[in-house]
Each structure stands twice: as structure tokens, then as C-alpha cells.
Amino acid sequence: MSGVTANQTDQRRQPQSQSNERHIERPFWLIGNPDNRRTKGLQQARLECGLSPAKVIPYADVLKTWRQGGSLADVVNPGLQRKATAEVAPLIRMDAPGEQWDVERELLSLGAKDGDPNTESLSRESFTAEEALELRQDWGRIYAPAQWFNGWKGCLKRIGREAGELWPSARFLNDPEDIATMFDKRKCQQHLSAHRVDVPPVLQSPEQILSYSELRAAMQASGMYRVFVKLACGSAASGVVAYQINPRTGAEIAVTTVGMAVVKGRPIFYNEGRMQRYTRNEEIKTLLDWLCAEGAQIERWMAKASYGSRVFDIRQLVAGGHAGHAIVRLSQTPITNLHLRNERMLPEEAGVDGYRLGLVQTAAQTAMAAFPNSWSAGIDVMLSGGDNPRTYVLDVNPFGDLLYHVQHNGLGTYEWEMDILRKEPYEHA
Amino acid sequence: MQEVKLTVSFDDYENGIRMENLIRELAANPEAGTLESLVIGDWGQAYESSPDEFMNVLIELAPSFRSLKKLFIGDMGFEECEVSWIIQTDLTPLLKAFPELKSFTVKGSSGLSLEPLQHAKLEELVIICGGLPQEVLSSITNAQLPELRKLELYLGVDDYGFDGSLEDVLPLLEQGRFPKLVYLGLKDSEIQDDIAKAVAQAPIVDQLEVLDLSQGTLSDEGAEALLASDKIKKLKHLDLSYHYMTDEMLIRWKRSGLSVDVSDQQQSDEDDWRYPSLTE
């Protein structure tokens, strides 16, 4: 609550006289991982805003219950079911499933294609549903990303369907189908592009590029020598490679956080805390063969605006149509994500003037408007350099509100969001 | 006008804009005659096209920039072009076209030539690159630059074009080559220790105010030689930032009472390999 005086807090806790008829507070359900930073941050914000605590529905319980033949109704307690009437329809927030090993295993298991040989290309890593549940965590390792995403999409779909059947009056803050689209970097960019949001140009038909050699050929054919190859289903910087070929000399460079090791004669891939720089052809081929086989978004790597010797993009939070917190993410490498210990600044600190910030806010709001059934996201926007900067939307993160040490109108991210919800109750179709 | 930076962004390039157009536009500006510093940034696809695409225009329009004192060719970041991939060219005609120039900076060494390097008024020469070719180094050691006060060279690594050795650097340490030189930067080198040891006892240090051995692989070995030198003690400032010296050595520098920058300490990698700063 730093930066907010006690007086303001008290004011915010006052009932709003104009909205007396809305004083029945909607129950708020949070599907997430209990006790992590997100859940704690959100509960704290609700407390600060004078709202009752969210009912937390753990992913681990949901996934296990499904596996044992149950449904969401078996996880959510009966008392809450009775309350879920049209007058006090619950609002459901789905949060990030990550960083919890039992949930990861369940998602991998749910995404397994047991006994269905037609669905996966052979070069992809895969586990059976049973194998997945037995996996022991090898810290940082990226397990079968396409299979994981299959599980995650299945989870989203089933939550959406069961909630609709069990509690028809319930509403999702972010629509589960939208979350699936936002998570799929290929689908998301296509969706944004169709809604006239500027995104980096894509290498022709990336979905047909399943190997390093196909990638090289496509880059040559299009004259696009600098690309980002991103795991289509990756979150944050996981599985992002900035790859470039020197058309004159044939030299190639891949900069990424993906580390590689060989275990029992097979390459395995994991997230490194430090940026890796590969220049040897064999290494680059191993890396990109894997990435392309798992499904990759391949887009032009465009020069981002710079501040001193570092380049930056901006994470712009949008909630309820409002542009809120903005964080400038600076990097000495092409990859700017927040998890890489890259420096963060407020826009004014990094010399982003009001005009440029306005462009970023507009781009982020336009991107959010392409998802009318979703309420909030952290939108990553880059500005091009030069005197006439343009904006490009790089990523839409449905869980992009976990931002520390930044305030908007004197509020942290979760407080700001809960404050908006309190003042403008959310009603979408 | 003080300084202008011209950059052809990706969108501009796609729309057919070339550096040549920007230079012509700038020259036509009534204030061009008062411009003091011109920075040529990314000219578009710098890994394929050299400054030849615009150099003749800049030479032709040189009279429009009659107040120009500083010129920078190739100020671009890694997202625009990897420094070792920037294609340079023979920039000698450009220097000749600006006889009043005082400061000249070049980024990128691939294809770079400065032969012969002669300029009656140049006070500052900076070459930023991943590896300085022996040929360019030789042009510099044989240069006629009577007014040169600051020389800053990124020597780099052999992978990125440094095909010389300590022997090629040593002539720069002879006294009298550049009589007015007060700032010498021999930096970003993979043989930074050898350079430090050679510089520590070199006659040229007597005329210097600042010695810049930053950005390279300097370790305690080179630092010992510097600390042991009486010549080094007379410097106004020593820049050793970005280095591989130990904590103990940093304490010794602190106790030395010298004005020395030892920030940005690096750790060798798992194979005990040390990299200079600008090796991408």
C-alpha cells in the first residue's frame, strides 16, 4: 500500500451512494495455485479494497478430480453452488497454472494422446498419461511443450464447459477460450492482425515449418534474415529464440534462454537463467529442429526502440478497457522479458514521452478490444526506433498483471483491478 | 543545429527510403550550415550494403555542412545489425571531403579501410568493432594525424576480425607518433593482459592523461604490471571497467589512491574462458 494514504483507503472503502442497487457483492472465484504470489497478491488487494476474499479453487484439485471421474462441482463446495444464482452470479478469474509441479504433471497427463497415433508428429517429445504423472521434476527442463499445451487447452475448455453447465449465471473475467487463443502465439497474432492491430510480419506459413532446414529455406525465399522463433504455446521467454543469418557470409546466431544437454543420447531442453548465444551450426540445428517440431510462431525480428545501449519494449496492463500500469523492459539482448533479471523502468525514466506512451496505450487497448469477452491482460508492445515510431503488439498475456513496484493512480496492479471491478461491475455476455 | 542522427528504420527501408534521401533532405535544410555533429545510424541491411550507397552523396554535399566537426558512421545497435556484421568500406575519401572535421567515429570493421590515414585537423578517432583488422591497425600506426588528442580502438577478438597480435599494437606505444595524444584507448581485447603489460612501461604513457584498457579480458596478471608502474601513477585517470580481476586486486586498486574505474567485474565461464565485452 505504499504511496496510498490512509485517507484515500478509507474513501475507497466507502459504499458508493450512486450504486446502492449493486450492493450485493458478487462472489469471486479464483482458479489458481493457492499461496503463490498471484493468489496472495489478489487476496491482499481484495482486502485493501474492502471486498470479501476470493474463493480459491486449486488447479491441482480440479485436475485430480477430473482424472478420478469427477467434475468442478466436486471441487467447489456445495454452499457456494447454492449461492450461484442469477442475482449473485460468481465472477471467475482463471490465473496462471505455472510454477507448480503437480499441476504441470497433470496438464502433461491431460494432454497425452494415448493410443491415438495420428495426432502427433513423431519428432515431438511425448509421454503417456501415466508416464506424465510419474515424472520427477528436473528443474528448468521444458517437458513436451506441445503436449503440455494440449493439456492446458483441454483444461481451459473443460472449465469453461463445466462452469457453464453447473452455474449458468457465472461469468469469467477472461473467457477460457480467449485465454487459449492468447496463449497460442500463432493464433493470437493472426487474431490481432484480423482485428487491425499491428503485429510483426510473420514468415509465410510458419505452421508448415517443422524443421531447421525448412526454416532456413523459408527465410532465404522471403529474404527475412532475422526472425524470432517462439514456441507457439510458450509463456513468457520460455522457448524464444532470436535467430539471424548473415546472407553474405552464411554466419548464423541464435540468442535464447534455452539451454541444451544430451541425456541418454537424446537432446533435452531447459530454461537457463542466463542468455545463451549459439553460433555453431550443429547446436543451432538441434535447437531449431526441436522448436519447429513442437510448433513455432516465426515472425520478423524488428529493431525495437533503444534507451542508451539497451533496447526495450513495454508491458502495458489493460483492465476493463482502461490502460493502467506500464513497465519498460530493457535488455542488452533481443529478449526483454521480465523474468530474465532485465532492468525495468517507468516510461518517463526511460525517456518514453507522453506521445509515445499514448501510442503504446492505444495499441494495447486496441489489442484488448479484439477480445471482447475478456477483461484484462498484460500487453507487450514495442515501439520502432526513429523519429516516427510505430507500435507493434508482441504478446497478449492473460496473466500479465503480476507486476511489482509499480503504481497507477497510487494503486498496485491487483488493487487497481479490484478497484475497477468494485466501481464498474463486470457484465459480459 | 547541434547534432542530427539519421537512421533508416525497417519500415522506412521497406518503403523505399534510403540514407541517401535523408542526407539530401538534411542538406536542403537551411540550418544544415550550422550543424556540428552528424551521426549516420543504420542505413538499412547494413550486413549486406556498405556506406558506398550514400558516401558519394555525403561527399558531394559536404559544402552544405560547413560547420561539421563530428562525424559518426554506423551508430547502430545489435538489433539493427550485429557489430561484426556491419559492412564498412574505404572511408578515406570521406575524411578528405571534410578537412575541418575534429572527431571521427566508425562502428564496424568488416571491409573497413583508412589508407592512407591523413588529416590535418582531426583530434579524435574512435573505431568500435568486434575485431580490428591488422591492416587498419597498420594504417593507424602509419597515420599522419598531427592534431590527434584522443585515440580509442576496440581491438576485439580474432573471430570478429582481429587478425593481428601484440606486435601490431606496440608501434602505437612509441612516443612522438601522435605528439598531442592525451587519451589512449586500447580496449575490448582478448589479449588485454599482454597489452596492459606492454603499456605499463611504454614511453607514450608519459604524455597521456587517460589510459583506457576497459571492456577486455584484463585479469590480475595485467593489473600487477599496471600497479607496479610509476608511469601509470602519473595518469589523471585509468579506465579498467569490465574486467576479470579478483576482489583482492580491486581492494589494491582502491588503496592505490589512483583515479581508476574498476566497475563491472566479470566472472570467467565454466571453462574458465574470458570474453571481451563487445563480442556479441
Short mmCIF file of C-alpha atoms in Angstrom, two decimals, chain A residues 128-404:
data_model
loop_
_atom_site.label_atom_id
_atom_site.label_comp_id
_atom_site.label_asym_id
_atom_site.label_seq_id
_atom_site.Cartn_x
_atom_site.Cartn_y
_atom_site.Cartn_z
CA THR A 128 1.77 -41.30 -21.98
CA ALA A 129 -0.80 -40.07 -19.47
CA GLU A 130 0.61 -42.47 -16.91
CA GLU A 131 4.25 -41.63 -17.59
CA ALA A 132 3.50 -37.94 -17.22
CA LEU A 133 2.15 -38.42 -13.70
CA GLU A 134 5.29 -40.28 -12.70
CA LEU A 135 7.68 -37.61 -13.96
CA ARG A 136 10.14 -36.27 -11.44
CA GLN A 137 10.93 -32.63 -11.70
CA ASP A 138 14.21 -31.84 -13.37
CA TRP A 139 14.47 -28.17 -12.51
CA GLY A 140 14.12 -25.86 -15.50
CA ARG A 141 13.54 -28.62 -18.01
CA ILE A 142 10.96 -27.89 -20.69
CA TYR A 143 8.84 -31.02 -20.94
CA ALA A 144 6.99 -31.85 -24.16
CA PRO A 145 5.67 -28.32 -24.76
CA ALA A 146 3.13 -29.25 -27.43
CA GLN A 147 1.70 -31.96 -25.16
CA TRP A 148 1.59 -29.56 -22.22
CA PHE A 149 -0.30 -27.04 -24.33
CA ASN A 150 -2.72 -29.70 -25.44
CA GLY A 151 -3.40 -30.40 -21.77
CA TRP A 152 -3.75 -26.73 -20.91
CA LYS A 153 -6.20 -26.15 -23.76
CA GLY A 154 -8.17 -29.19 -22.61
CA CYS A 155 -8.24 -27.80 -19.09
CA LEU A 156 -9.47 -24.39 -20.25
CA LYS A 157 -12.15 -25.89 -22.43
CA ARG A 158 -13.43 -28.20 -19.74
CA ILE A 159 -13.51 -25.50 -17.09
CA GLY A 160 -15.46 -23.28 -19.48
CA ARG A 161 -17.91 -26.03 -20.33
CA GLU A 162 -18.49 -27.34 -16.80
CA ALA A 163 -18.85 -23.89 -15.30
CA GLY A 164 -21.41 -23.05 -17.99
CA GLU A 165 -23.40 -26.18 -17.23
CA LEU A 166 -23.17 -26.06 -13.44
CA TRP A 167 -23.56 -22.34 -12.87
CA PRO A 168 -25.11 -20.79 -15.98
CA SER A 169 -25.14 -17.34 -14.40
CA ALA A 170 -21.40 -17.38 -13.62
CA ARG A 171 -19.11 -15.11 -15.62
CA PHE A 172 -15.44 -15.43 -16.41
CA LEU A 173 -13.26 -12.35 -16.14
CA ASN A 174 -11.20 -13.69 -19.02
CA ASP A 175 -13.03 -16.12 -21.24
CA PRO A 176 -11.30 -19.55 -21.20
CA GLU A 177 -11.41 -19.73 -24.99
CA ASP A 178 -9.76 -16.32 -25.21
CA ILE A 179 -7.07 -17.44 -22.78
CA ALA A 180 -6.32 -20.39 -25.08
CA THR A 181 -6.05 -18.03 -28.05
CA MET A 182 -3.83 -15.57 -26.19
CA PHE A 183 -1.55 -18.43 -25.13
CA ASP A 184 -1.15 -19.67 -28.70
CA LYS A 185 1.30 -17.19 -30.16
CA ARG A 186 0.38 -18.15 -33.73
CA LYS A 187 -3.36 -17.91 -33.26
CA CYS A 188 -3.10 -14.77 -31.16
CA GLN A 189 -1.07 -12.84 -33.75
CA GLN A 190 -3.46 -13.93 -36.52
CA HIS A 191 -6.42 -12.88 -34.39
CA LEU A 192 -4.87 -9.48 -33.64
CA SER A 193 -3.93 -8.95 -37.26
CA ALA A 194 -7.51 -9.72 -38.31
CA HIS A 195 -8.63 -7.02 -35.86
CA ARG A 196 -6.31 -4.45 -37.43
CA VAL A 197 -3.76 -4.50 -34.64
CA ASP A 198 -0.19 -4.05 -35.94
CA VAL A 199 1.92 -7.11 -35.23
CA PRO A 200 5.35 -8.07 -36.60
CA PRO A 201 5.16 -9.68 -40.05
CA VAL A 202 5.09 -13.46 -39.99
CA LEU A 203 7.27 -15.75 -42.08
CA GLN A 204 4.97 -17.36 -44.65
CA SER A 205 3.00 -20.33 -43.29
CA PRO A 206 5.02 -20.94 -40.13
CA GLU A 207 2.75 -23.88 -39.31
CA GLN A 208 4.29 -25.77 -42.23
CA ILE A 209 7.83 -25.26 -40.98
CA LEU A 210 8.69 -28.32 -38.93
CA SER A 211 12.48 -28.36 -39.08
CA TYR A 212 15.59 -26.24 -39.21
CA SER A 213 16.12 -26.89 -42.93
CA GLU A 214 12.56 -25.84 -43.75
CA LEU A 215 13.08 -22.71 -41.67
CA ARG A 216 16.31 -21.85 -43.50
CA ALA A 217 14.65 -22.36 -46.87
CA ALA A 218 11.68 -20.17 -45.93
CA MET A 219 13.95 -17.42 -44.62
CA GLN A 220 16.01 -17.47 -47.82
CA ALA A 221 12.92 -17.46 -50.01
CA SER A 222 11.41 -14.46 -48.27
CA GLY A 223 14.62 -12.54 -47.63
CA MET A 224 13.68 -12.44 -43.93
CA TYR A 225 17.07 -12.99 -42.30
CA ARG A 226 16.25 -12.02 -38.75
CA VAL A 227 13.40 -13.81 -37.03
CA PHE A 228 12.04 -14.67 -33.64
CA VAL A 229 11.24 -18.35 -33.41
CA LYS A 230 8.88 -18.76 -30.46
CA LEU A 231 7.30 -21.88 -29.06
CA ALA A 232 3.71 -21.36 -30.18
CA CYS A 233 2.48 -22.27 -26.72
CA GLY A 234 5.30 -20.91 -24.60
CA SER A 235 4.70 -18.49 -21.81
CA ALA A 236 7.00 -15.54 -21.16
CA ALA A 237 10.52 -16.02 -22.53
CA SER A 238 10.37 -19.81 -22.41
CA GLY A 239 11.35 -21.17 -25.80
CA VAL A 240 12.03 -17.86 -27.54
CA VAL A 241 14.97 -17.69 -29.94
CA ALA A 242 16.24 -14.59 -31.73
CA TYR A 243 17.78 -16.11 -34.83
CA GLN A 244 19.61 -14.41 -37.66
CA ILE A 245 21.52 -15.42 -40.73
CA ASN A 246 24.09 -13.26 -42.44
CA PRO A 247 23.06 -13.60 -46.09
CA ARG A 248 26.50 -12.53 -47.25
CA THR A 249 28.69 -14.82 -45.15
CA GLY A 250 26.24 -17.53 -44.12
CA ALA A 251 27.09 -16.97 -40.44
CA GLU A 252 24.22 -17.60 -38.04
CA ILE A 253 23.50 -16.59 -34.46
CA ALA A 254 20.78 -17.80 -32.11
CA VAL A 255 20.24 -15.93 -28.86
CA THR A 256 17.92 -17.58 -26.38
CA THR A 257 17.38 -18.71 -22.79
CA VAL A 258 17.01 -22.30 -23.96
CA GLY A 259 19.83 -24.50 -22.72
CA MET A 260 20.58 -27.91 -24.21
CA ALA A 261 22.04 -31.09 -22.84
CA VAL A 262 22.22 -34.65 -24.09
CA VAL A 263 20.77 -37.34 -21.85
CA LYS A 264 20.93 -40.98 -22.94
CA GLY A 265 21.80 -39.90 -26.46
CA ARG A 266 18.82 -37.58 -26.82
CA PRO A 267 18.83 -33.81 -26.55
CA ILE A 268 16.83 -32.28 -23.73
CA PHE A 269 15.97 -28.61 -23.42
CA TYR A 270 15.65 -26.40 -20.41
CA ASN A 271 15.30 -22.80 -19.34
CA GLU A 272 18.56 -21.09 -18.46
CA GLY A 273 18.71 -18.12 -16.16
CA ARG A 274 21.28 -16.54 -18.44
CA MET A 275 21.12 -15.74 -22.09
CA GLN A 276 22.77 -18.30 -24.35
CA ARG A 277 24.36 -17.45 -27.63
CA TYR A 278 24.78 -20.22 -30.17
CA THR A 279 26.83 -19.75 -33.32
CA ARG A 280 27.71 -23.35 -34.19
CA ASN A 281 25.55 -24.86 -36.87
CA GLU A 282 25.07 -28.25 -35.13
CA GLU A 283 23.81 -26.57 -31.95
CA ILE A 284 21.51 -24.22 -33.80
CA LYS A 285 20.12 -27.08 -35.85
CA THR A 286 19.36 -29.16 -32.73
CA LEU A 287 17.65 -26.20 -31.08
CA LEU A 288 15.55 -25.14 -34.04
CA ASP A 289 14.64 -28.69 -35.10
CA TRP A 290 13.12 -29.15 -31.66
CA LEU A 291 11.40 -25.78 -31.58
CA CYS A 292 9.89 -26.14 -35.05
CA ALA A 293 8.70 -29.70 -34.38
CA GLU A 294 6.92 -28.61 -31.20
CA GLY A 295 5.16 -25.86 -33.14
CA ALA A 296 6.60 -22.40 -33.54
CA GLN A 297 5.50 -18.89 -34.30
CA ILE A 298 8.07 -17.36 -36.64
CA GLU A 299 7.98 -13.62 -37.05
CA ARG A 300 10.25 -10.86 -38.21
CA TRP A 301 12.66 -9.68 -35.55
CA MET A 302 12.24 -5.94 -35.77
CA ALA A 303 14.58 -3.44 -34.20
CA LYS A 304 13.00 -2.11 -31.02
CA ALA A 305 13.41 1.41 -29.74
CA SER A 306 16.52 1.85 -27.63
CA TYR A 307 17.48 3.63 -24.45
CA GLY A 308 21.22 4.07 -24.31
CA SER A 309 22.78 0.79 -25.35
CA ARG A 310 19.69 -1.22 -24.40
CA VAL A 311 16.54 -1.94 -26.33
CA PHE A 312 13.14 -2.02 -24.75
CA ASP A 313 9.51 -2.88 -25.07
CA ILE A 314 6.64 -2.01 -22.77
CA ARG A 315 4.31 -4.23 -20.76
CA GLN A 316 1.05 -2.30 -20.69
CA LEU A 317 -1.68 -3.54 -18.40
CA VAL A 318 -5.26 -3.11 -19.61
CA ALA A 319 -8.29 -3.86 -17.43
CA GLY A 320 -11.93 -3.09 -18.07
CA GLY A 321 -10.89 -1.09 -21.13
CA HIS A 322 -8.57 1.15 -19.12
CA ALA A 323 -4.83 1.39 -19.73
CA GLY A 324 -3.13 1.16 -16.35
CA HIS A 325 0.35 0.23 -15.22
CA ALA A 326 3.15 0.37 -17.75
CA ILE A 327 6.61 -1.09 -17.31
CA VAL A 328 9.53 -0.54 -19.65
CA ARG A 329 11.58 -3.71 -20.00
CA LEU A 330 15.15 -3.00 -21.02
CA SER A 331 17.66 -5.51 -22.30
CA GLN A 332 21.15 -5.85 -23.71
CA THR A 333 19.81 -8.77 -25.74
CA PRO A 334 16.86 -9.11 -28.11
CA ILE A 335 14.81 -10.77 -25.35
CA THR A 336 13.25 -8.38 -22.87
CA ASN A 337 11.03 -10.50 -20.65
CA LEU A 338 10.58 -9.63 -17.03
CA HIS A 339 11.83 -12.94 -15.70
CA LEU A 340 15.34 -12.52 -17.06
CA ARG A 341 16.58 -10.10 -14.44
CA ASN A 342 16.42 -7.42 -17.08
CA GLU A 343 16.12 -3.93 -15.82
CA ARG A 344 12.67 -2.38 -15.57
CA MET A 345 11.83 1.28 -15.56
CA LEU A 346 8.84 3.52 -15.60
CA PRO A 347 8.19 5.01 -19.04
CA GLU A 348 9.23 8.51 -18.02
CA GLU A 349 12.50 7.17 -16.56
CA ALA A 350 13.36 5.55 -19.90
CA GLY A 351 12.63 8.69 -21.89
CA VAL A 352 9.31 7.46 -23.27
CA ASP A 353 7.40 10.70 -23.72
CA GLY A 354 3.67 11.20 -23.46
CA TYR A 355 3.20 10.89 -27.20
CA ARG A 356 4.94 7.53 -27.38
CA LEU A 357 3.23 6.23 -24.27
CA GLY A 358 -0.08 7.28 -25.79
CA LEU A 359 0.71 5.19 -28.88
CA VAL A 360 1.51 2.23 -26.66
CA GLN A 361 -1.68 2.60 -24.62
CA THR A 362 -3.80 2.86 -27.74
CA ALA A 363 -2.16 -0.22 -29.26
CA ALA A 364 -2.70 -2.19 -26.03
CA GLN A 365 -6.33 -1.11 -25.71
CA THR A 366 -6.99 -1.96 -29.35
CA ALA A 367 -5.43 -5.39 -28.82
CA MET A 368 -7.58 -5.95 -25.74
CA ALA A 369 -10.68 -4.87 -27.64
CA ALA A 370 -10.04 -7.77 -30.01
CA PHE A 371 -11.08 -9.96 -27.07
CA PRO A 372 -14.48 -8.55 -26.10
CA ASN A 373 -15.13 -11.45 -23.73
CA SER A 374 -12.02 -10.80 -21.72
CA TRP A 375 -11.42 -8.14 -19.15
CA SER A 376 -7.70 -7.79 -18.55
CA ALA A 377 -4.29 -8.67 -19.93
CA GLY A 378 -0.71 -7.50 -19.92
CA ILE A 379 0.06 -6.48 -23.47
CA ASP A 380 3.67 -6.34 -24.67
CA VAL A 381 4.13 -3.52 -27.13
CA MET A 382 7.26 -2.47 -28.96
CA LEU A 383 7.99 0.90 -30.46
CA SER A 384 10.13 1.05 -33.55
CA GLY A 385 13.06 3.46 -33.47
CA GLY A 386 13.47 6.69 -35.42
CA ASP A 387 11.52 9.89 -35.47
CA ASN A 388 8.19 8.38 -36.50
CA PRO A 389 7.81 5.42 -34.17
CA ARG A 390 5.19 2.80 -34.83
CA THR A 391 3.82 0.30 -32.36
CA TYR A 392 3.67 -3.46 -32.75
CA VAL A 393 1.91 -5.78 -30.35
CA LEU A 394 4.25 -8.65 -29.49
CA ASP A 395 2.27 -10.64 -26.96
CA VAL A 396 -1.02 -10.69 -25.06
CA ASN A 397 -0.58 -12.25 -21.65
CA PRO A 398 -3.88 -13.11 -19.94
CA PHE A 399 -1.99 -13.33 -16.63
CA GLY A 400 0.20 -10.33 -17.25
CA ASP A 401 -0.83 -8.40 -14.15
CA LEU A 402 1.84 -9.73 -11.80
CA LEU A 403 3.93 -6.56 -11.78
CA TYR A 404 5.78 -5.42 -8.70
#
